[in-house]
CSV table of C-alpha atoms and ligand atoms in Angstrom, one decimal:
chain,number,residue,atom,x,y,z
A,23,UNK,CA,-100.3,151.2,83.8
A,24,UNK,CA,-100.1,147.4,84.0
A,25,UNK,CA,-103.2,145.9,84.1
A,26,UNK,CA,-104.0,142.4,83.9
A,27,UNK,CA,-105.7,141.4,80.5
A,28,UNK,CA,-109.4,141.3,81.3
A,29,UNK,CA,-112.1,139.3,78.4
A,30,UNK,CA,-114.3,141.6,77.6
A,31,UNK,CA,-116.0,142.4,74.2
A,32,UNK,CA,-115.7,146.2,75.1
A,33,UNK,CA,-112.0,145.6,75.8
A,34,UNK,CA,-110.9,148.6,73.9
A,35,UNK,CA,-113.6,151.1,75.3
A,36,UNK,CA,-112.5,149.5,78.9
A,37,UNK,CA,-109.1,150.3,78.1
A,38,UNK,CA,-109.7,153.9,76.8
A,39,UNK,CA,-111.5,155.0,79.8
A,40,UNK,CA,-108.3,153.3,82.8
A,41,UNK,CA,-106.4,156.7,82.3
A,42,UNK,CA,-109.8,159.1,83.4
A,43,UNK,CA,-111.3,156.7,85.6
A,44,UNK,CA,-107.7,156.8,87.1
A,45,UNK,CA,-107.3,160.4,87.7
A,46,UNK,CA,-111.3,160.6,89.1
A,47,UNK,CA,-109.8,157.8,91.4
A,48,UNK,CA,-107.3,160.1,92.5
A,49,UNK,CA,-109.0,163.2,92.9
A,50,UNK,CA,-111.6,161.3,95.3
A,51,UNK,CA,-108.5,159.8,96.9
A,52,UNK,CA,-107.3,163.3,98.0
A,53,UNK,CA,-110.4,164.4,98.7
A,54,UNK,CA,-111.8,162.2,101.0
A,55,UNK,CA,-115.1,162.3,102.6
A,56,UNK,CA,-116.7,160.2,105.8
A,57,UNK,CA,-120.3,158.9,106.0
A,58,UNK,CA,-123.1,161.4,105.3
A,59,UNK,CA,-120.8,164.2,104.2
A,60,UNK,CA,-119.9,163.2,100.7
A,61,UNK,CA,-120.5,166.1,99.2
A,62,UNK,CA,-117.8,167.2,96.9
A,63,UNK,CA,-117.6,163.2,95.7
A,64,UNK,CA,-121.5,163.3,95.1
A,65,UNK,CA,-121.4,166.5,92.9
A,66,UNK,CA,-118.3,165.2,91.0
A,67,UNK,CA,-120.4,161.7,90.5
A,68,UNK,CA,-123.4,164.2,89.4
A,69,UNK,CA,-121.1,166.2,87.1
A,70,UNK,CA,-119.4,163.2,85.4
A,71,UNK,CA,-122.7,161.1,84.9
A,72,UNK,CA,-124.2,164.2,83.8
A,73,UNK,CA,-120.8,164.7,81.0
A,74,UNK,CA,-121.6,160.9,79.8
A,75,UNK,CA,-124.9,161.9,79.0
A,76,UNK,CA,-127.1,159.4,81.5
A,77,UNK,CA,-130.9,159.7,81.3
A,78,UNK,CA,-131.7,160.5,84.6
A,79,UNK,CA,-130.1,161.7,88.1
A,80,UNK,CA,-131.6,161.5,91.2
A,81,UNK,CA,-129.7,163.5,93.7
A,82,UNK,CA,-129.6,163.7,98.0
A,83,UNK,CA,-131.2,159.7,98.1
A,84,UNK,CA,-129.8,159.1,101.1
A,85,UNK,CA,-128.9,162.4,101.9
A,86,UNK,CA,-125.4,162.6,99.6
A,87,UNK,CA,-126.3,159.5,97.5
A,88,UNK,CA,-126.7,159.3,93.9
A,89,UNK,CA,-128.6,157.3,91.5
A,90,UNK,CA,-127.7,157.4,87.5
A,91,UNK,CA,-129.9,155.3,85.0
A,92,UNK,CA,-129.3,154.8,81.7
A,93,UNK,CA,-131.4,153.4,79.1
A,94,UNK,CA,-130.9,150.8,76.8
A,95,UNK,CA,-131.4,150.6,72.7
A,96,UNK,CA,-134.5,148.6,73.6
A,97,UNK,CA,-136.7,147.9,76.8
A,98,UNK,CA,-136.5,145.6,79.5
A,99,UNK,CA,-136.2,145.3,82.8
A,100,UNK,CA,-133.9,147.1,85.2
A,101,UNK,CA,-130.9,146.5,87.1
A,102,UNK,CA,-128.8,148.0,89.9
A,103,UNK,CA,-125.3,148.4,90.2
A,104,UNK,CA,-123.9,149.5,93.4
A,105,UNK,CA,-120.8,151.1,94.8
A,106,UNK,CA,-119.9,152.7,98.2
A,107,UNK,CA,-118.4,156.8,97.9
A,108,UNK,CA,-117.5,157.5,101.8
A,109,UNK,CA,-114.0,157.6,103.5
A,110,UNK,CA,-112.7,156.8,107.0
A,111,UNK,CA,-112.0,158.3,109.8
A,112,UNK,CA,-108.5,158.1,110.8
A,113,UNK,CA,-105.0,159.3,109.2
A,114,UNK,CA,-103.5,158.3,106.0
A,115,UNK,CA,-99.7,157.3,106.3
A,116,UNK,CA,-99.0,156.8,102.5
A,117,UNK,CA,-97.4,159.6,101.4
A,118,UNK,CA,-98.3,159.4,98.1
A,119,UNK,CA,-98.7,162.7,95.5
A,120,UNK,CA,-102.3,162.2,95.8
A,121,UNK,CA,-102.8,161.7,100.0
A,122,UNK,CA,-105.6,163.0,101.5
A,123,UNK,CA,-105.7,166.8,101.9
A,124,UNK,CA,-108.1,166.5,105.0
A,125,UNK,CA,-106.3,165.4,108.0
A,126,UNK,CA,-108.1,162.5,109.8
A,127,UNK,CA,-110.0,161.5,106.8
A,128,UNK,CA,-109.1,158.8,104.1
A,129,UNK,CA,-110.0,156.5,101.3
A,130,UNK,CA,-108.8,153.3,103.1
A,131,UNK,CA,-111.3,150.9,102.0
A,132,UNK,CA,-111.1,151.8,98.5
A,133,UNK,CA,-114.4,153.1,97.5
A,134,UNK,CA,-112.4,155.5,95.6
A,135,UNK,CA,-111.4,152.7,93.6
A,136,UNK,CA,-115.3,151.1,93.8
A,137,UNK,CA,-116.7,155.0,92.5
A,138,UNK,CA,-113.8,155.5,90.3
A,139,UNK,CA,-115.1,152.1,88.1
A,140,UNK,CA,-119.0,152.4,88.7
A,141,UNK,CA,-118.2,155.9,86.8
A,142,UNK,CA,-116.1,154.5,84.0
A,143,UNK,CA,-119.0,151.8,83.8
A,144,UNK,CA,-121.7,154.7,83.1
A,145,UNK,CA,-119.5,156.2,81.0
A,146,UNK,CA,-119.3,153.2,78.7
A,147,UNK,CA,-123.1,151.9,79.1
A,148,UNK,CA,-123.9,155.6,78.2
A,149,UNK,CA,-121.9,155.3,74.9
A,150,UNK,CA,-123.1,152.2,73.7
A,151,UNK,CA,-126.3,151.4,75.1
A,152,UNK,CA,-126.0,147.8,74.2
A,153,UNK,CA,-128.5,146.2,75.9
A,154,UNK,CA,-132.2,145.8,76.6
A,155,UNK,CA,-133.6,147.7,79.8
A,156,UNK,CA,-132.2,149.6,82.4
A,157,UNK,CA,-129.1,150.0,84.2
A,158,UNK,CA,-129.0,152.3,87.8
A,159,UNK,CA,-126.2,153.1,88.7
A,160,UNK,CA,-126.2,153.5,92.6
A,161,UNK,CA,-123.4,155.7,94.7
A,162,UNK,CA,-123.8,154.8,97.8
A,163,UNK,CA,-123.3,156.7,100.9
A,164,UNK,CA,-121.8,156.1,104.9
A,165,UNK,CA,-121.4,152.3,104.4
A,166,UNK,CA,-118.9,152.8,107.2
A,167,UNK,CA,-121.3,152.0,109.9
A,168,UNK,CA,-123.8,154.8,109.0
A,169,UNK,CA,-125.9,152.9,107.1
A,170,UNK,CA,-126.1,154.6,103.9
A,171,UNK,CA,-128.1,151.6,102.2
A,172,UNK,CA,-130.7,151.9,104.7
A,173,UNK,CA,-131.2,155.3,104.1
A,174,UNK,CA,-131.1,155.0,100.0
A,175,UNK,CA,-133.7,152.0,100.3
A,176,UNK,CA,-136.0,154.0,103.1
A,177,UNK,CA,-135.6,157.2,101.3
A,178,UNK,CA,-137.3,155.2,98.5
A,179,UNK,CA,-134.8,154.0,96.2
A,180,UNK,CA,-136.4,150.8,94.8
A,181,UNK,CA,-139.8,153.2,93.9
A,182,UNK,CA,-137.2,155.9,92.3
A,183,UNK,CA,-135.3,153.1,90.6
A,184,UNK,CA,-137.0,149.5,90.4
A,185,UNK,CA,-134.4,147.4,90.1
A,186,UNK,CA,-135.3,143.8,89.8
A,187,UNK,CA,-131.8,142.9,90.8
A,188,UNK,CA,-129.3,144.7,92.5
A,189,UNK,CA,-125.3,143.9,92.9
A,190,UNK,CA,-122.3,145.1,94.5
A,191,UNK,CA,-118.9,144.6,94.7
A,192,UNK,CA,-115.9,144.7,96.9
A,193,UNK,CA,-112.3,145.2,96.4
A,194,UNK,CA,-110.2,142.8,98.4
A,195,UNK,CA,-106.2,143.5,98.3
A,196,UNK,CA,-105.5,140.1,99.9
A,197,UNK,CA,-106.2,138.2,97.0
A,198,UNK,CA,-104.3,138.4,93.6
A,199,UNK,CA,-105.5,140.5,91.1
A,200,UNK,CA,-107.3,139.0,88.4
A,201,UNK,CA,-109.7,136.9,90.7
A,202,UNK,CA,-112.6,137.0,91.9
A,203,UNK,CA,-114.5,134.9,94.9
A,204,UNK,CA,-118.2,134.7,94.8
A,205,UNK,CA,-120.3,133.1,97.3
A,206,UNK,CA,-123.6,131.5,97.9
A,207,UNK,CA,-125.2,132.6,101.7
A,208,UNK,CA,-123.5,134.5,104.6
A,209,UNK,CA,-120.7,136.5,103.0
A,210,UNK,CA,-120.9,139.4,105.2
A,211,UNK,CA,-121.5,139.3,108.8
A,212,UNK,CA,-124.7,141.4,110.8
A,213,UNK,CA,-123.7,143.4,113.3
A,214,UNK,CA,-125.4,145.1,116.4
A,215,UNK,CA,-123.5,147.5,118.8
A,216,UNK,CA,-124.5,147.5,122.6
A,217,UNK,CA,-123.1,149.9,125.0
A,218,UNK,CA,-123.4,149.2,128.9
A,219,UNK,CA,-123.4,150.9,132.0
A,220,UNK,CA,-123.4,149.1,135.7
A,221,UNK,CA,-124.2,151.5,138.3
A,222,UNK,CA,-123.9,151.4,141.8
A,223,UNK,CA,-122.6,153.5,144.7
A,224,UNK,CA,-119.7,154.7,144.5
A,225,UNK,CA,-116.9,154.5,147.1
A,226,UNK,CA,-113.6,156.0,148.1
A,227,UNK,CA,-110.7,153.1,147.3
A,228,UNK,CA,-109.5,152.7,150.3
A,229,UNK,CA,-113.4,151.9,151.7
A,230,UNK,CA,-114.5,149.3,149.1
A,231,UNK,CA,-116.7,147.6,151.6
A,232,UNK,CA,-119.1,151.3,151.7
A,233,UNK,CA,-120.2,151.1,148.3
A,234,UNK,CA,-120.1,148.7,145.9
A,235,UNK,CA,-117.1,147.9,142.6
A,236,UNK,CA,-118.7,148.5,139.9
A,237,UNK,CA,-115.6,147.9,137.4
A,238,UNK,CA,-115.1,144.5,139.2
A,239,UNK,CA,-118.5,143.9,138.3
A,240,UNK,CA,-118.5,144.7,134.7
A,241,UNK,CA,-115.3,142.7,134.7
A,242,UNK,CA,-117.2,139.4,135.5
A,243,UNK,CA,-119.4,140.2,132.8
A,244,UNK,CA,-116.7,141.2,130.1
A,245,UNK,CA,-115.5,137.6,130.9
A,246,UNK,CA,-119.2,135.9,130.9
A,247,UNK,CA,-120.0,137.5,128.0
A,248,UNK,CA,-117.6,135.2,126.1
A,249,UNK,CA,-119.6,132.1,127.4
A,250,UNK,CA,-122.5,133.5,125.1
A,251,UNK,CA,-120.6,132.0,121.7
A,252,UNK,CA,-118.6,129.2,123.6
A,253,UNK,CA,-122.0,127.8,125.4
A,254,UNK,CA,-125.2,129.2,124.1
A,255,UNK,CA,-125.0,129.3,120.5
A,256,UNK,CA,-124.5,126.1,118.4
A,257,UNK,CA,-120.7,125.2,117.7
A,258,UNK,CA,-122.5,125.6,113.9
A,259,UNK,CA,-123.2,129.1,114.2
A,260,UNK,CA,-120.7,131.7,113.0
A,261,UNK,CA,-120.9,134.5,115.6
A,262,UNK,CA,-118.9,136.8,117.7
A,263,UNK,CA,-119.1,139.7,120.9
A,264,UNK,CA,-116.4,141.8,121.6
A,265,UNK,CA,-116.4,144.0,124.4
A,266,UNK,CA,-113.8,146.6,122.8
A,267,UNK,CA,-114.7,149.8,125.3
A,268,UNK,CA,-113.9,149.8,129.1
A,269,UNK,CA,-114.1,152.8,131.6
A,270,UNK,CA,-114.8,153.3,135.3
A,271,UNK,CA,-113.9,156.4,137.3
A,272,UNK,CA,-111.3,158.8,136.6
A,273,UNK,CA,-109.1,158.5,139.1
A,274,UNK,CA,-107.0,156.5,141.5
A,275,UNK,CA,-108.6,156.8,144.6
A,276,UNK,CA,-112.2,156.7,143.0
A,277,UNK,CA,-114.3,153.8,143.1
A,278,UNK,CA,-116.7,155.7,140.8
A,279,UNK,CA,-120.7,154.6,140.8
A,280,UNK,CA,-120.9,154.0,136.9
A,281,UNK,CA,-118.8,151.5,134.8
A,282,UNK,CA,-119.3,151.5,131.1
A,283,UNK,CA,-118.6,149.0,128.4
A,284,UNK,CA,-119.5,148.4,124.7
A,285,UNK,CA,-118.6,146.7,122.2
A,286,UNK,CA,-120.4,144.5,119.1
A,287,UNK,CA,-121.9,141.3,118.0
A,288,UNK,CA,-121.4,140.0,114.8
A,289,UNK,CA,-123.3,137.1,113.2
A,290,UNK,CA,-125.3,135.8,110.0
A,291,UNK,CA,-128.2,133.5,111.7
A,292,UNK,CA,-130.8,135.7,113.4
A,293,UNK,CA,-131.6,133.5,115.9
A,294,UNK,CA,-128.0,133.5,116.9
A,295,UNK,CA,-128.7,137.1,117.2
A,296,UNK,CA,-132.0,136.9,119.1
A,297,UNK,CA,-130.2,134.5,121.5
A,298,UNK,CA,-127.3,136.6,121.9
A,299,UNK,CA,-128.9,139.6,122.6
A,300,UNK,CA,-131.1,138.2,125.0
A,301,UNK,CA,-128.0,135.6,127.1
A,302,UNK,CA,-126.1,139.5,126.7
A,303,UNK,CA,-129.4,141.1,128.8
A,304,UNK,CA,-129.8,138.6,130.8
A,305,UNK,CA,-125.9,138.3,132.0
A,306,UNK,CA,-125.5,141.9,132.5
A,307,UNK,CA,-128.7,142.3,134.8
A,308,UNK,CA,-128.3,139.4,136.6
A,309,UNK,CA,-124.3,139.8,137.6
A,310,UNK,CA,-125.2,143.5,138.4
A,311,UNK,CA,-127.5,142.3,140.5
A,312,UNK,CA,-125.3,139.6,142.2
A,313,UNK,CA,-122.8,142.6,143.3
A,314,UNK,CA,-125.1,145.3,144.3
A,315,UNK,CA,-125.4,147.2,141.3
A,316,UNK,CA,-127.6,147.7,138.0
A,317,UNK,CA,-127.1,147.2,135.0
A,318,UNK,CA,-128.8,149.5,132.1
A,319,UNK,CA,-128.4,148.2,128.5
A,320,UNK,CA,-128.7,149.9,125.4
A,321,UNK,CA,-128.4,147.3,122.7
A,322,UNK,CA,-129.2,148.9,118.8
A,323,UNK,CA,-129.6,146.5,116.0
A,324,UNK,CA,-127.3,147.8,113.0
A,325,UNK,CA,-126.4,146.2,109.8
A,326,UNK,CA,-128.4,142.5,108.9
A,327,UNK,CA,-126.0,140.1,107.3
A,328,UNK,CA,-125.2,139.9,104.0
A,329,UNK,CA,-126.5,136.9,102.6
A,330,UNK,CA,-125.6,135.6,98.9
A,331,UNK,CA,-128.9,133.8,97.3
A,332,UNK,CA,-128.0,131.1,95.0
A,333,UNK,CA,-129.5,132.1,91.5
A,334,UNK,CA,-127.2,135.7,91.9
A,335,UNK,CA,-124.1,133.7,93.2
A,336,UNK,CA,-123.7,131.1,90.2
A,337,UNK,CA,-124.5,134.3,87.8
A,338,UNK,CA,-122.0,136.5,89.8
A,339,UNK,CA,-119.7,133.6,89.1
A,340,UNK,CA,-120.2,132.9,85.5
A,341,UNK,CA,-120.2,136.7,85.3
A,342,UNK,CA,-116.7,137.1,87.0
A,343,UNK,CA,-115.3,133.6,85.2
A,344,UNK,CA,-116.0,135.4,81.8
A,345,UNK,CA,-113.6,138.2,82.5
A,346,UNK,CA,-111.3,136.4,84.3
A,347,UNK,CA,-111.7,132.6,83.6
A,348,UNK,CA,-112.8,129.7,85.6
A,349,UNK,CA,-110.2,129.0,87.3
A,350,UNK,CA,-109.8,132.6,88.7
A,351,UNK,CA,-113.5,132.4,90.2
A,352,UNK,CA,-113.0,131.2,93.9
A,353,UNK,CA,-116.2,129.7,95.5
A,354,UNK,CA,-115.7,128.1,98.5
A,355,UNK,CA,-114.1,131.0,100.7
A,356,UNK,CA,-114.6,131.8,104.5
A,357,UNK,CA,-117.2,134.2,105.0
A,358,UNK,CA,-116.1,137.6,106.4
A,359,UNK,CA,-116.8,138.8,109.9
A,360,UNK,CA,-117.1,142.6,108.5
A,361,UNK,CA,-120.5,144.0,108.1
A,362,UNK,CA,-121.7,145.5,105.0
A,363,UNK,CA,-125.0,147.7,104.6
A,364,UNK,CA,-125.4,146.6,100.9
A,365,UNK,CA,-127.1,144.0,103.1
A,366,UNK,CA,-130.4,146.3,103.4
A,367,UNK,CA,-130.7,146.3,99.4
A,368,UNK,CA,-129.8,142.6,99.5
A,369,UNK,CA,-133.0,142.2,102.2
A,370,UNK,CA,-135.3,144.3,99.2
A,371,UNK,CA,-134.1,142.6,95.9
A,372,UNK,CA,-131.9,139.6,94.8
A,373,UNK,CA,-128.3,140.5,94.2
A,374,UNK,CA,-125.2,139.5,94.6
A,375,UNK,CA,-122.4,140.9,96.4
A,376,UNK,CA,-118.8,139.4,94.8
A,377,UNK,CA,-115.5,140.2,96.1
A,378,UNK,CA,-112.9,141.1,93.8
A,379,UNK,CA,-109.0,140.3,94.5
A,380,UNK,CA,-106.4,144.0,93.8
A,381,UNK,CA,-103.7,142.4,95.0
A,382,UNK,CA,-100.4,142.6,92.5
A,383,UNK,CA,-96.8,142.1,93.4
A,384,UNK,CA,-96.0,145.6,91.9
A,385,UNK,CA,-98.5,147.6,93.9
A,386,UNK,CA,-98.7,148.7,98.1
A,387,UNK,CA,-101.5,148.0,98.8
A,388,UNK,CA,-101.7,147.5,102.1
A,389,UNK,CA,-104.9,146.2,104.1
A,390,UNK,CA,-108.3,147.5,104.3
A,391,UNK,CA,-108.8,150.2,107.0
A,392,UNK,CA,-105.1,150.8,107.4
A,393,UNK,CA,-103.4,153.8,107.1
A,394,UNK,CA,-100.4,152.9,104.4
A,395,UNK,CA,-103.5,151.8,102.0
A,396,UNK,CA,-104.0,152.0,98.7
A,397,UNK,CA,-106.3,151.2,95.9
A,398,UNK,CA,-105.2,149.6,92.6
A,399,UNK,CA,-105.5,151.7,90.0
A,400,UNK,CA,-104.4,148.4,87.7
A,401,UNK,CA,-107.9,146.7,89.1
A,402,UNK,CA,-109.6,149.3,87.5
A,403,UNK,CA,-110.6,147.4,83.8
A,404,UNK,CA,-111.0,144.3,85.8
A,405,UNK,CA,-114.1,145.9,87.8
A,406,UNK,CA,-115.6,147.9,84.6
A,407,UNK,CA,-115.2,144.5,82.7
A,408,UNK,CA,-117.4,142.3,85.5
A,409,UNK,CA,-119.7,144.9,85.6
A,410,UNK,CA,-120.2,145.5,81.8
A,411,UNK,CA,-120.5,141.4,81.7
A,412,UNK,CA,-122.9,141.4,84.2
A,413,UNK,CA,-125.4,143.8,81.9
A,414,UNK,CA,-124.8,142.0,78.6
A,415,UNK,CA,-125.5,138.5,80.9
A,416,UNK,CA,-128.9,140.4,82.9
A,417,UNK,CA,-130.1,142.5,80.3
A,418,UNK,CA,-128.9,141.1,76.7
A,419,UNK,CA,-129.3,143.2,73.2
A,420,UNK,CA,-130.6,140.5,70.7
B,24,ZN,ZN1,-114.4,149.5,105.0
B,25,ZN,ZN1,-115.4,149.1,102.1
């Protein structure tokens, strides 16, 4: 397998576990499992850190999550390393040897890839147990918009395992292999969903005048909902709403009494949020009003943003510039407007999530959440050797 040279003092241990780590990559791959249901992956994550010889497993955190800690030669504090095990919803179009045996379900965000390394990364921590402290390792279910990192924290995962730190990281197939981009506040963006119904009475198509449109007026509030961004957030504030769900009645001649919309908001200030949930309210209920109708909201707060502190960001850096060099170690790069529930173990301890590029000329790769995507097996060492710096750098020996 070709992968990029990584700087690592346990170079040759990285390099004898790519061909394993590689086929437990692939077995997930095939086997894929959405939020909450992970349970093949977690008993093969049990089994393996179980094989390596890790001090302690806690099992179901989270419902399907996993926690291994290992101990080092000599005490200290302890630190948590975290990777995401669930799958997608939707069909894989790769045709590789290894696709997906369950129709509808698929690794296409590569936390195959993500559990695939965090294992290989026990495997060698467990081996040498070169440092001072602890390490948890953290598996990580539903971070597809289940919110398996709320769960793991309120199921008590900083009590079972108290990390002072905690870090995660993401593969990114958009950027070349052998880099990595690290960055201080908003990486991630917070999202809430919001799904709304106006309802009014409903009319036959050809009588408009008897009742009252309600798709024409949820269409004045699809298009006022845009102002919210444009007009009453700051042009400084990153932030989105998408209305992404539409429906009236079901038929032609039907002006039905219930229209029904939903969509998302998406920010990393949370007064932007606070604003944009209450202009979103206050819209809906007033233009609902305005045509005879009411408007009935249900608006769910879901992931917080993922913010970067400083300290964690230049360490995540200097971390990621020893395996790859400086001048792989980007800095400055436009936050993303994805959400990322690592963000509820980022709001309990400082951390650091980094993003790390899988991209190569020789590999498909495809883009996150699409169907033809893959993860790079050739990333593999690059990930084991930022995580493996990252404990010699937290939790040193001597
Ligand atoms: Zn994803
Ligand atoms: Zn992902």
């Amino acid at each position: 397998m070709n992968a990029p040279l990584v700087h690592s003092r346990h170079h040759n241990l990285i390099m004898d576990v790519h061909a394993p780590a590689t086929e437990w990559r692939r077995d997930i791959h095939a086997h894929p499992e959405v939020g909450f249901e992970e349970r093949r992956t977690a008993a093969l994550i049990t089994e393996r850190l179980r094989a390596f010889g890790v001090d302690e497993i806690i099992e179901g955190l989270g419902e399907t999550g996993v926690v291994g800690i290992i101990k080092g030669r000599a005490p200290g504090p302890m630190i948590g390393l975290r990777c995401d095990i669930d799958a997608l919803p939707m069909q894989e179009r790769t045709g590789l040897p290894y696709a997906s045996v369950h129709d509808g379900k698929m690794h296409a965000c590569g936390h195959d890839g993500h559990t695939a390394m965090l294992l290989a990364t026990a495997r060698i921590l467990a081996e040498t147990r070169d440092f001072a402290g602890s390490v948890a390792l953290i598996f990580q279910p539903a971070e597809e918009g289940g919110g398996g990192g709320r769960e793991m924290v309120v199921g008590g995962l900083f009590d079972k395992a108290p990390c002072e730190t905690v870090w995660g990281l993401h593969n990114m197939p958009d950027q070349p292999l052998g880099t990595f981009t690290s960055l201080t506040g908003g990486a991630m963006a917070g999202i809430d969903y919001f799904d709304i119904a106006i309802e009014g009475q409903g009319t036959h198509a050809g009588v408009p005048h008897a009742g009252v449109d309600t798709v024409l007026a949820a269409s004045h509030l699809v298009v006022a909902a845009q102002s919210i961004v444009g007009r009453n957030l700051s042009p400084f504030q990153a932030a989105t709403i998408g209305i992404s769900m539409f429906k009236g009645s079901d038929a032609y001649v039907v002006m039905g009494d219930r229209a029904v919309m939903g969509g998302s908001v998406r920010y990393f200030d949370m007064a932007a949020r606070d604003k944009a949930e209450a202009r979103l309210r206050a819209l809906a209920t007033s233009i609902a009003e305005g045509f005879g109708a009411r408007a009935v909201i249900d608006y769910r707060k879901n992931y917080p943003p993922c913010i970067n502190p400083a300290a964690e960001a230049d360490i995540a850096a200097e971390v990621a510039a020893s395996v790859v060099g400086p001048e792989n170690v980007e800095r400055e790069a436009e936050p993303c407007m994805a959400g990322e529930d690592f963000a509820f173990m980022l709001n309990e301890r400082p951390g650091n999530y980094i993003w790390m590029g899988t991209g190569s000329p020789d590999h498909v790769s495809g883009k996150l959440h699409y169907p033809d995507y893959n993860f790079n097996d050739a990333a593999i060492p690059q990930g084991v050797a930022y995580w493996l710096a990252l404990v010699d750098r937290l939790l040193p020996a001597s």
